[in-house]
Structures are given as structure tokens and as C-alpha cells.
mmCIF file of C-alpha atoms in Angstrom:
data_model
loop_
_atom_site.group_PDB
_atom_site.id
_atom_site.type_symbol
_atom_site.label_atom_id
_atom_site.label_comp_id
_atom_site.label_asym_id
_atom_site.label_seq_id
_atom_site.Cartn_x
_atom_site.Cartn_y
_atom_site.Cartn_z
ATOM 1 C CA MET A 1 105.411 172.315 38.746
ATOM 2 C CA THR A 2 101.593 172.120 38.603
ATOM 3 C CA GLU A 3 99.680 172.393 35.364
ATOM 4 C CA SER A 4 96.284 173.719 34.325
ATOM 5 C CA PRO A 5 93.843 171.479 32.394
ATOM 6 C CA ASP A 6 95.195 172.789 29.076
ATOM 7 C CA GLY A 7 98.714 171.718 30.023
ATOM 8 C CA SER A 8 100.121 175.201 30.601
ATOM 9 C CA ALA A 9 102.319 175.818 33.622
ATOM 10 C CA ARG A 10 100.758 177.548 36.623
ATOM 11 C CA VAL A 11 102.847 179.874 38.763
ATOM 12 C CA PRO A 12 101.987 181.752 41.956
ATOM 13 C CA SER A 13 99.880 184.906 41.552
ATOM 14 C CA ARG A 14 102.694 187.036 42.996
ATOM 15 C CA ASP A 15 106.397 186.525 43.440
ATOM 16 C CA ARG A 16 106.994 183.989 46.184
ATOM 17 C CA ARG A 17 109.946 181.771 46.881
ATOM 18 C CA ARG A 18 109.512 178.173 45.774
ATOM 19 C CA PHE A 19 111.050 175.176 47.557
ATOM 20 C CA PRO A 20 111.853 172.423 45.047
ATOM 21 C CA GLY A 21 111.999 168.955 46.592
ATOM 22 C CA ILE A 22 111.409 170.283 50.108
ATOM 23 C CA SER A 23 110.926 167.654 52.792
ATOM 24 C CA SER A 24 108.164 168.186 55.302
ATOM 25 C CA ARG A 25 110.837 167.570 57.963
ATOM 26 C CA SER A 26 112.034 171.116 57.347
ATOM 27 C CA TYR A 27 108.926 172.702 58.861
ATOM 28 C CA GLU A 28 107.580 169.982 61.147
ATOM 29 C CA HIS A 29 107.435 170.609 64.884
ATOM 30 C CA PRO A 30 110.019 168.360 66.649
ATOM 31 C CA ALA A 31 107.340 166.259 68.404
ATOM 32 C CA ASP A 32 105.412 165.832 65.159
ATOM 33 C CA ARG A 33 108.557 165.031 63.177
ATOM 34 C CA SER A 34 109.772 162.343 65.594
ATOM 35 C CA ALA A 35 106.449 160.501 65.378
ATOM 36 C CA LEU A 36 106.331 160.734 61.584
ATOM 37 C CA VAL A 37 109.943 159.622 61.060
ATOM 38 C CA ALA A 38 109.291 156.587 63.282
ATOM 39 C CA LEU A 39 106.104 155.701 61.392
ATOM 40 C CA ARG A 40 107.794 156.078 58.014
ATOM 41 C CA LYS A 41 110.500 153.644 59.132
ATOM 42 C CA LEU A 42 107.890 150.935 59.801
ATOM 43 C CA SER A 43 108.006 149.277 56.404
ATOM 44 C CA GLY A 44 104.557 148.389 55.140
ATOM 45 C CA PHE A 45 102.761 150.016 58.088
ATOM 46 C CA ASP A 46 100.509 152.322 56.087
ATOM 47 C CA THR A 47 100.229 149.779 53.233
ATOM 48 C CA VAL A 48 98.597 147.269 55.576
ATOM 49 C CA PHE A 49 96.046 149.778 56.753
ATOM 50 C CA LYS A 50 95.372 151.062 53.266
ATOM 51 C CA THR A 51 94.450 147.456 52.459
ATOM 52 C CA LEU A 52 92.005 147.618 55.349
ATOM 53 C CA SER A 53 90.552 150.911 54.137
ATOM 54 C CA GLY A 54 87.249 149.175 53.491
ATOM 55 C CA LEU A 55 86.790 149.219 57.270
ATOM 56 C CA LEU A 56 87.131 152.983 57.289
ATOM 57 C CA PRO A 57 84.530 155.537 56.178
ATOM 58 C CA GLU A 58 86.932 157.114 53.659
ATOM 59 C CA ARG A 59 85.084 155.902 50.544
ATOM 60 C CA SER A 60 81.799 157.051 52.049
ATOM 61 C CA LEU A 61 83.258 160.473 52.858
ATOM 62 C CA ARG A 62 84.554 160.903 49.305
ATOM 63 C CA LEU A 63 81.128 160.131 47.897
ATOM 64 C CA LEU A 64 79.515 162.430 50.438
ATOM 65 C CA PHE A 65 81.674 165.416 49.529
ATOM 66 C CA LEU A 66 81.314 164.673 45.818
ATOM 67 C CA SER A 67 77.530 164.546 46.086
ATOM 68 C CA ASP A 68 76.817 167.259 48.642
ATOM 69 C CA SER A 69 79.674 169.801 48.432
ATOM 70 C CA VAL A 70 81.194 171.969 45.702
ATOM 71 C CA ARG A 71 84.437 170.715 44.156
ATOM 72 C CA VAL A 72 86.948 173.484 43.602
ATOM 73 C CA SER A 73 88.008 173.866 39.971
ATOM 74 C CA ASP A 74 88.555 176.475 37.259
ATOM 75 C CA GLN A 75 84.763 176.664 36.998
ATOM 76 C CA GLN A 76 83.900 176.648 40.713
ATOM 77 C CA PHE A 77 85.633 178.760 43.375
ATOM 78 C CA SER A 78 88.373 179.445 40.843
ATOM 79 C CA HIS A 79 90.233 181.778 43.234
ATOM 80 C CA LEU A 80 90.574 178.888 45.691
ATOM 81 C CA ASN A 81 91.717 176.654 42.867
ATOM 82 C CA ASP A 82 94.468 179.148 42.011
ATOM 83 C CA MET A 83 95.551 179.238 45.667
ATOM 84 C CA LEU A 84 95.611 175.448 45.835
ATOM 85 C CA ARG A 85 97.784 175.183 42.728
ATOM 86 C CA ASP A 86 100.056 177.940 43.993
ATOM 87 C CA ALA A 87 100.497 176.136 47.325
ATOM 88 C CA CYS A 88 101.313 172.840 45.620
ATOM 89 C CA TYR A 89 103.745 174.631 43.299
ATOM 90 C CA ILE A 90 105.564 176.368 46.164
ATOM 91 C CA LEU A 91 105.854 173.208 48.292
ATOM 92 C CA ASP A 92 106.564 171.104 45.180
ATOM 93 C CA LEU A 93 103.644 168.721 45.723
ATOM 94 C CA GLU A 94 103.269 167.075 42.325
ATOM 95 C CA LYS A 95 99.681 165.830 42.623
ATOM 96 C CA VAL A 96 97.153 168.526 43.483
ATOM 97 C CA PRO A 97 94.675 167.060 46.005
ATOM 98 C CA PRO A 98 90.930 167.439 45.376
ATOM 99 C CA MET A 99 89.415 170.314 47.324
ATOM 100 C CA TYR A 100 85.787 170.831 48.324
ATOM 101 C CA VAL A 101 83.772 173.688 49.799
ATOM 102 C CA ASN A 102 81.203 172.428 52.279
ATOM 103 C CA GLN A 103 78.199 174.422 53.485
ATOM 104 C CA ASP A 104 78.854 174.973 57.171
ATOM 105 C CA PRO A 105 78.799 178.309 59.022
ATOM 106 C CA GLN A 106 81.532 177.074 61.399
ATOM 107 C CA PRO A 107 84.964 178.169 60.076
ATOM 108 C CA ASN A 108 86.945 174.981 59.574
ATOM 109 C CA ALA A 109 89.262 173.112 57.208
ATOM 110 C CA MET A 110 90.625 169.589 57.156
ATOM 111 C CA CYS A 111 92.811 167.210 55.190
ATOM 112 C CA ILE A 112 91.765 163.537 55.307
ATOM 113 C CA GLY A 113 92.207 160.323 53.353
ATOM 114 C CA LEU A 114 94.313 157.183 53.012
ATOM 115 C CA ASP A 115 94.696 156.534 49.304
ATOM 116 C CA GLU A 116 94.992 160.229 48.521
ATOM 117 C CA PRO A 117 94.318 163.324 50.617
ATOM 118 C CA ILE A 118 91.171 165.411 50.287
ATOM 119 C CA ILE A 119 91.024 169.026 51.441
ATOM 120 C CA VAL A 120 87.717 170.381 52.694
ATOM 121 C CA VAL A 121 87.014 173.996 53.677
ATOM 122 C CA THR A 122 83.737 175.314 55.026
ATOM 123 C CA THR A 123 81.766 178.268 53.718
ATOM 124 C CA GLY A 124 82.180 179.861 57.137
ATOM 125 C CA LEU A 125 85.945 179.926 56.612
ATOM 126 C CA VAL A 126 85.742 181.148 53.008
ATOM 127 C CA GLU A 127 83.473 184.027 54.042
ATOM 128 C CA LEU A 128 85.610 184.933 57.073
ATOM 129 C CA LEU A 129 89.079 185.263 55.518
ATOM 130 C CA ASP A 130 90.517 187.585 52.897
ATOM 131 C CA GLU A 131 92.667 186.308 50.018
ATOM 132 C CA GLU A 132 96.046 186.315 51.766
ATOM 133 C CA GLU A 133 94.616 184.849 54.988
ATOM 134 C CA MET A 134 92.927 182.108 52.978
ATOM 135 C CA ARG A 135 96.163 181.431 51.126
ATOM 136 C CA ALA A 136 97.840 180.633 54.444
ATOM 137 C CA VAL A 137 95.010 178.230 55.330
ATOM 138 C CA VAL A 138 95.271 176.449 51.973
ATOM 139 C CA GLY A 139 99.025 176.185 52.505
ATOM 140 C CA HIS A 140 98.312 174.788 55.988
ATOM 141 C CA GLU A 141 96.211 171.986 54.499
ATOM 142 C CA VAL A 142 98.713 171.283 51.694
ATOM 143 C CA GLY A 143 101.337 171.041 54.451
ATOM 144 C CA HIS A 144 99.213 168.339 56.094
ATOM 145 C CA ALA A 145 99.111 166.502 52.765
ATOM 146 C CA LEU A 146 102.873 166.771 52.205
ATOM 147 C CA SER A 147 103.629 165.545 55.736
ATOM 148 C CA GLY A 148 101.380 162.539 55.307
ATOM 149 C CA HIS A 149 99.229 163.647 58.226
ATOM 150 C CA ALA A 150 96.089 162.612 56.346
ATOM 151 C CA VAL A 151 97.301 158.999 56.145
ATOM 152 C CA TYR A 152 98.652 158.703 59.660
ATOM 153 C CA ARG A 153 95.802 160.591 61.270
ATOM 154 C CA THR A 154 93.255 158.326 59.607
ATOM 155 C CA ILE A 155 95.204 155.225 60.649
ATOM 156 C CA LEU A 156 95.581 156.328 64.246
ATOM 157 C CA LEU A 157 91.949 157.404 64.521
ATOM 158 C CA PHE A 158 90.998 153.968 63.226
ATOM 159 C CA LEU A 159 93.176 152.327 65.860
ATOM 160 C CA THR A 160 91.654 154.525 68.555
ATOM 161 C CA ASN A 161 88.095 153.689 67.504
ATOM 162 C CA LEU A 162 88.986 150.001 67.379
ATOM 163 C CA ALA A 163 90.501 150.164 70.846
ATOM 164 C CA MET A 164 87.398 151.877 72.218
ATOM 165 C CA LYS A 165 85.352 148.829 71.252
ATOM 166 C CA VAL A 166 87.407 146.638 73.566
ATOM 167 C CA ALA A 167 87.378 149.081 76.466
ATOM 168 C CA TRP A 168 85.509 146.480 78.551
ATOM 169 C CA ILE A 169 88.822 144.670 79.053
ATOM 170 C CA PRO A 170 90.144 145.276 82.620
ATOM 171 C CA LEU A 171 92.102 148.517 82.751
ATOM 172 C CA GLY A 172 91.041 149.065 79.140
ATOM 173 C CA ASN A 173 89.746 152.579 79.841
ATOM 174 C CA VAL A 174 93.060 153.602 81.393
ATOM 175 C CA ALA A 175 94.973 152.296 78.377
ATOM 176 C CA ILE A 176 92.565 153.940 75.945
ATOM 177 C CA MET A 177 92.793 157.319 77.653
ATOM 178 C CA ALA A 178 96.590 157.098 77.502
ATOM 179 C CA ILE A 179 96.397 156.434 73.739
ATOM 180 C CA VAL A 180 93.846 159.185 73.141
ATOM 181 C CA THR A 181 95.838 161.695 75.191
ATOM 182 C CA ALA A 182 99.027 160.872 73.272
ATOM 183 C CA LEU A 183 97.215 161.136 69.935
ATOM 184 C CA ARG A 184 95.748 164.511 70.766
ATOM 185 C CA GLU A 185 99.148 165.800 71.844
ATOM 186 C CA TRP A 186 100.536 164.719 68.458
ATOM 187 C CA PHE A 187 97.523 166.253 66.655
ATOM 188 C CA ARG A 188 98.179 169.567 68.347
ATOM 189 C CA LYS A 189 101.844 169.519 67.345
ATOM 190 C CA SER A 190 100.935 168.540 63.771
ATOM 191 C CA GLU A 191 98.742 171.661 63.631
ATOM 192 C CA LEU A 192 101.747 173.786 64.578
ATOM 193 C CA SER A 193 103.667 172.082 61.744
ATOM 194 C CA ALA A 194 100.901 172.888 59.274
ATOM 195 C CA ASP A 195 100.786 176.514 60.436
ATOM 196 C CA ARG A 196 104.466 176.723 59.481
ATOM 197 C CA ALA A 197 103.704 175.249 56.059
ATOM 198 C CA GLY A 198 100.978 177.872 55.641
ATOM 199 C CA LEU A 199 103.547 180.601 56.314
ATOM 200 C CA LEU A 200 105.959 179.083 53.789
ATOM 201 C CA VAL A 201 103.193 179.178 51.189
ATOM 202 C CA GLY A 202 101.733 182.607 51.961
ATOM 203 C CA GLN A 203 105.072 184.180 52.983
ATOM 204 C CA ASP A 204 103.066 186.848 54.781
ATOM 205 C CA LEU A 205 103.296 186.598 58.580
ATOM 206 C CA GLN A 206 100.766 189.362 59.162
ATOM 207 C CA ALA A 207 98.179 187.532 57.039
ATOM 208 C CA SER A 208 98.753 184.363 59.057
ATOM 209 C CA MET A 209 98.332 186.351 62.275
ATOM 210 C CA ARG A 210 95.137 187.993 61.021
ATOM 211 C CA GLY A 211 93.677 184.646 60.041
ATOM 212 C CA LEU A 212 94.295 183.201 63.505
ATOM 213 C CA MET A 213 92.821 186.316 65.132
ATOM 214 C CA LYS A 214 89.700 185.969 63.006
ATOM 215 C CA LEU A 215 89.337 182.329 64.027
ATOM 216 C CA ALA A 216 89.323 183.553 67.620
ATOM 217 C CA GLY A 217 87.307 186.767 67.344
ATOM 218 C CA GLY A 218 85.462 186.776 64.033
ATOM 219 C CA ASN A 219 85.505 189.263 61.186
ATOM 220 C CA HIS A 220 86.127 192.391 63.265
ATOM 221 C CA LEU A 221 89.725 193.289 62.443
ATOM 222 C CA HIS A 222 89.081 196.972 63.176
ATOM 223 C CA GLU A 223 88.403 195.905 66.770
ATOM 224 C CA MET A 224 91.518 193.698 67.122
ATOM 225 C CA ASN A 225 95.270 194.202 67.353
ATOM 226 C CA VAL A 226 97.971 191.597 66.650
ATOM 227 C CA ASP A 227 100.285 192.781 69.444
ATOM 228 C CA ALA A 228 97.483 192.749 71.990
ATOM 229 C CA PHE A 229 96.407 189.327 70.756
ATOM 230 C CA LEU A 230 99.932 187.966 71.244
ATOM 231 C CA LYS A 231 100.052 189.473 74.739
ATOM 232 C CA GLN A 232 97.076 187.267 75.563
ATOM 233 C CA ALA A 233 99.226 184.219 74.809
ATOM 234 C CA ASP A 234 101.942 185.490 77.151
ATOM 235 C CA GLU A 235 99.386 186.238 79.867
ATOM 236 C CA TYR A 236 97.830 182.800 79.381
ATOM 237 C CA GLU A 237 101.186 181.085 79.818
ATOM 238 C CA SER A 238 102.562 183.083 82.721
ATOM 239 C CA GLY A 239 99.460 184.183 84.634
ATOM 240 C CA GLY A 240 97.725 182.579 87.594
ATOM 241 C CA ASP A 241 98.920 179.975 90.060
ATOM 242 C CA LEU A 242 99.199 176.205 90.198
ATOM 243 C CA ARG A 243 95.428 175.819 90.162
ATOM 244 C CA ASP A 244 95.285 177.699 86.860
ATOM 245 C CA SER A 245 98.069 175.498 85.462
ATOM 246 C CA VAL A 246 96.000 172.407 86.205
ATOM 247 C CA LEU A 247 92.913 174.002 84.617
ATOM 248 C CA LYS A 248 94.959 174.815 81.488
ATOM 249 C CA ILE A 249 95.885 171.141 81.145
ATOM 250 C CA LEU A 250 92.306 170.004 81.678
ATOM 251 C CA ASN A 251 91.036 172.524 79.113
ATOM 252 C CA LEU A 252 93.626 171.421 76.555
ATOM 253 C CA LEU A 253 93.350 167.628 76.870
ATOM 254 C CA PRO A 254 90.105 167.187 74.884
ATOM 255 C CA ARG A 255 91.242 169.483 72.052
ATOM 256 C CA SER A 256 92.808 168.401 68.781
ATOM 257 C CA HIS A 257 94.097 171.942 68.083
ATOM 258 C CA PRO A 258 96.218 174.219 70.254
ATOM 259 C CA PHE A 259 94.543 177.379 71.516
ATOM 260 C CA THR A 260 94.511 180.109 68.889
ATOM 261 C CA THR A 261 96.599 182.665 70.784
ATOM 262 C CA VAL A 262 99.203 179.967 71.452
ATOM 263 C CA ARG A 263 99.294 179.052 67.746
ATOM 264 C CA ALA A 264 99.887 182.698 66.839
ATOM 265 C CA ALA A 265 102.704 183.055 69.377
ATOM 266 C CA GLU A 266 104.355 179.798 68.266
ATOM 267 C CA LEU A 267 104.199 180.799 64.602
ATOM 268 C CA LYS A 268 105.642 184.258 65.271
ATOM 269 C CA LYS A 269 108.474 182.662 67.247
ATOM 270 C CA TRP A 270 109.242 180.234 64.401
ATOM 271 C CA ALA A 271 109.117 183.028 61.811
ATOM 272 C CA ALA A 272 111.848 184.824 63.766
ATOM 273 C CA SER A 273 113.996 181.699 64.037
ATOM 274 C CA ARG A 274 117.133 180.742 62.139
ATOM 275 C CA ASP A 275 115.364 177.579 60.912
ATOM 276 C CA TYR A 276 112.778 179.636 59.028
ATOM 277 C CA GLN A 277 115.382 181.955 57.553
ATOM 278 C CA ARG A 278 117.470 179.019 56.330
ATOM 279 C CA ILE A 279 114.430 177.596 54.508
ATOM 280 C CA MET A 280 113.731 180.973 52.913
ATOM 281 C CA ASP A 281 117.397 181.091 51.832
ATOM 282 C CA GLY A 282 117.001 177.714 50.128
ATOM 283 C CA HIS A 283 118.748 175.552 52.738
ATOM 284 C CA TYR A 284 116.405 172.762 53.846
ATOM 285 C CA PRO A 285 116.164 168.941 53.975
ATOM 286 C CA ARG A 286 115.158 167.343 50.667
ATOM 287 C CA ARG A 287 112.434 164.767 50.185
ATOM 288 C CA ASP A 288 114.810 162.282 48.593
ATOM 289 C CA GLU A 289 116.740 162.238 51.906
ATOM 290 C CA ASP A 290 113.726 161.222 54.020
ATOM 291 C CA LYS A 291 114.623 157.535 53.899
ATOM 292 C CA ASP A 292 117.934 158.316 55.599
ATOM 293 C CA ALA A 293 116.387 160.327 58.434
ATOM 294 C CA SER A 294 117.423 159.027 61.853
ATOM 295 C CA VAL A 295 114.652 158.007 64.259
ATOM 296 C CA SER A 296 116.948 158.434 67.278
ATOM 297 C CA ASP A 297 118.002 161.915 66.156
ATOM 298 C CA SER A 298 114.357 162.891 65.699
ATOM 299 C CA PHE A 299 113.449 161.653 69.175
ATOM 300 C CA ARG A 300 116.429 163.501 70.651
ATOM 301 C CA ASP A 301 115.261 166.698 68.954
ATOM 302 C CA SER A 302 111.776 166.147 70.344
ATOM 303 C CA ALA A 303 113.074 165.492 73.870
ATOM 304 C CA ALA A 304 115.323 168.553 73.650
ATOM 305 C CA HIS A 305 112.352 170.676 72.573
ATOM 306 C CA TYR A 306 110.255 169.593 75.546
ATOM 307 C CA ALA A 307 113.179 170.130 77.915
ATOM 308 C CA GLU A 308 113.713 173.617 76.532
ATOM 309 C CA SER A 309 109.974 174.307 76.846
ATOM 310 C CA VAL A 310 110.130 173.443 80.540
ATOM 311 C CA ARG A 311 113.258 175.579 81.050
ATOM 312 C CA ASN A 312 111.798 178.647 79.334
ATOM 313 C CA SER A 313 108.155 178.306 80.337
ATOM 314 C CA LYS A 314 106.598 181.031 82.478
ATOM 315 C CA ASP A 315 103.844 178.685 83.636
ATOM 316 C CA PRO A 316 103.774 178.277 87.450
ATOM 317 C CA LEU A 317 103.604 174.481 87.214
ATOM 318 C CA MET A 318 106.653 174.353 84.950
ATOM 319 C CA GLY A 319 108.448 176.648 87.386
ATOM 320 C CA LEU A 320 107.704 174.193 90.177
ATOM 321 C CA VAL A 321 109.010 171.344 88.006
ATOM 322 C CA ARG A 322 112.253 173.274 87.483
ATOM 323 C CA ASP A 323 112.561 173.868 91.227
ATOM 324 C CA ILE A 324 112.048 170.169 91.976
ATOM 325 C CA ALA A 325 114.559 169.169 89.306
ATOM 326 C CA GLY A 326 117.026 171.703 90.660
ATOM 327 C CA GLY A 327 116.624 170.505 94.249
ATOM 328 C CA ALA A 328 115.046 173.671 95.639
ATOM 329 C CA GLY A 329 115.817 174.082 99.326
ATOM 330 C CA ASP A 330 112.508 175.466 100.612
ATOM 331 C CA LEU A 331 110.369 173.220 98.406
ATOM 332 C CA GLY A 332 107.438 173.339 100.838
ATOM 333 C CA GLY A 333 107.406 177.110 100.802
ATOM 334 C CA LYS A 334 107.742 177.247 97.019
ATOM 335 C CA LEU A 335 104.897 174.762 96.626
ATOM 336 C CA ARG A 336 102.708 176.797 98.973
ATOM 337 C CA ASP A 337 103.520 180.021 97.142
ATOM 338 C CA THR A 338 102.883 178.419 93.747
ATOM 339 C CA VAL A 339 99.536 176.939 94.789
ATOM 340 C CA PHE A 340 98.254 180.106 96.427
ATOM 341 C CA GLY A 341 99.781 182.562 94.017
ATOM 342 C CA GLY A 342 102.389 184.490 95.972
ATOM 343 C CA GLY A 343 103.848 185.145 99.393
ATOM 344 C CA SER A 344 100.672 185.302 101.508
ATOM 345 C CA ARG A 345 101.076 182.904 104.440
ATOM 346 C CA GLY A 346 98.858 182.306 107.424
ATOM 347 C CA GLY A 347 96.582 185.178 106.457
ATOM 348 C CA GLN A 348 99.354 187.739 106.960
ATOM 349 C CA GLY A 349 100.059 190.463 104.493
ATOM 350 C CA GLY A 350 103.318 191.708 103.106
ATOM 351 C CA ALA A 351 105.793 194.091 104.685
ATOM 352 C CA ASN A 352 103.588 197.089 103.926
ATOM 353 C CA GLY A 353 100.478 195.424 105.344
ATOM 354 C CA THR A 354 98.979 194.554 101.939
ATOM 355 C CA ASP A 355 98.196 191.061 100.733
ATOM 356 C CA ARG A 356 100.786 189.883 98.195
ATOM 357 C CA THR A 357 99.162 187.464 95.745
ATOM 358 C CA ASN A 358 101.409 187.938 92.691
ATOM 359 C CA GLY A 359 98.537 189.397 90.722
ATOM 360 C CA SER A 360 96.352 186.292 90.846
ATOM 361 C CA GLU A 361 92.722 186.336 91.829
ATOM 362 C CA ALA A 362 91.572 184.852 95.128
#
């Protein structure tokens, strides 16, 4: 239960389910959860790096936001303060993290910090979203705080920056790129986890969808449609040929967040799942059970998720992977068709004399 400065209890502004003692494991994406469970099992891991926090810019960032941003409170951005308290109440986060509004036209939000998390939202985001959409974003950032993403992200970014300084070592660049690629893959999965936390807080799937659409297309809801937006995600996954699959990977590698249409599709899928319904019914892992969580079970769940993703993916590259794994007979023909987007061979058309390219562009 969170409290206002006068000691009175604060409750959500409308009736929402609350999740006492909820563990972040209940909403974390399998790949995110396996990494976090493993890190939590390393006794003293984050304590050591908190001791080294003087090497990190965290103290400087705190002073910067304190001096050059607006701290959310009952006196400043009080509606955001109410949302923040509501989110902490619903997810049972006892200590409400400080929250700042920073002047920046780019819509963005983040949760950082080692000793304690800080939430920062930009004016561009505040001006873009309505109340329920913003509530989902605040819940997203509180989800980061509850998962410990702020701690582990800061630690891993520190390790990455440290490793970059020794990139002159032979093969150092190869090793660094492997680390950076792995980190970004985890970052992207942690964003999917936080989107789920935002839904648990807002408990309004349409608001979450609208917020993601606005991040992609701006404040023009009258020009956008959720179903059409989700169709883009399906077209993105299934369209094109092997060349497009490679371009998708190259486009995604430098990003810390998944693409917005993909986030919307993933969240809608989770909202329709049995896992989400069980949480809403009050059946979820408790925080006091985190210490007993199995690392091997978490990694098995993560591996199973990726295997299922390959099995169910409509992406041409994943289809080729399935064919190879299944020992496809005409592998050469399948590879040729996948690369060139259909059955066109040797410049010949299909049975009716037309060129069959499976809908892909030349």
C-alpha cells in the first residue's frame, strides 16, 4: 500500500485488480526471466557493482534531473504522481521511485539507477498520450523497477562500456559485438516484459494499443486503426523473401526496443493467453518465492519459447530453418524459392504464363 505525504492510504483512481506480493517473474518474457533469475542467483553480483557506482554516471544523472527537470509530486504534474502511486499500489512496489519530467520533444521514458530506480518521462510523451495511455507507460516503467531492470541494465551497460575500452585486444571487436548483440536482444525482451506490466497496471488493452500506435504514428488517432496496425506486424513477419529476412535482422540489431507494431502484436497475444488470465484471477508467483526459482527451469522455458517461435514463425528465413531441421528433400529448390520469393526459375513463368513471385517485389 502506498501513502500520501499526510499518511493517508492512496488507492487507484478507478477499480482495478491489485496483485499483492506479485513477483516480476509472472509477467516477464521467458528470455528476460531466464537472464534475471540467473543474475539474481549470483550472490553479491549487484552488490559489488553498486560499490563501484562511483565509476558510473548515476550520481551525476540524479543531480542533472534534480537541477534541470521537474520532479513529479502532489504540487507538480500531480496527475502523473497519482498514476505513479496507483501503479506502485497495483504491483505492490513498496517504495515509490522518484519520477521526473524532462523537456524533450521526443516521446520517451526510461527507468535507470543502481541504488534506487529513477523514472524519467519526456514532455513529448506527456503531450502525446491521454490519461489511460500514459497510465500504461507509467506501469511499464514501474515494471522495469520491480524486475530490477534498472540495476542490471546499468551494470551490463557499464560492463559493455568497459569492454569497449579494451577493444584493441586481438579479436576484441568480435567479442564486443557478441556481447552488445546479446545485451540488445535481452533489452528488447525486457521491453516486452515491461509492456506486460503496463497492461497489468492499466488493465486496458485498447489504451496500451493506442499508446503504441501513437509512438509509431503520432497524435492522429482519427487517422489510425488498431486492427490495421496489427496487420502491419503480420505483414512484416510473413512478407518478402530471404533477402527481406536478412534486412529485418540488420534493422533490428542496433535497436534496444522491438519495433512498435511487433510490440503491439506481442502484447495482444499475451493478453489473450492463459498466463495473463491466471494473473488477473489472482494466481501468480509471489516475490517471497523468487529465491527458490530454478535457473535451469527458466532457461528451459526460454529455449522452449525460441523453439516455438521458430515453429510458428511466418518469416521466410525461419521457414527455411524448419525445412533444414526437418531434412527437406529438395533443399536446393526450397532455398532458391525462398531467396527469390516464389517459384520463378530460369526466367520461366508459371503454368498460366505469369511470373509467380509469391507477392514479393522484384
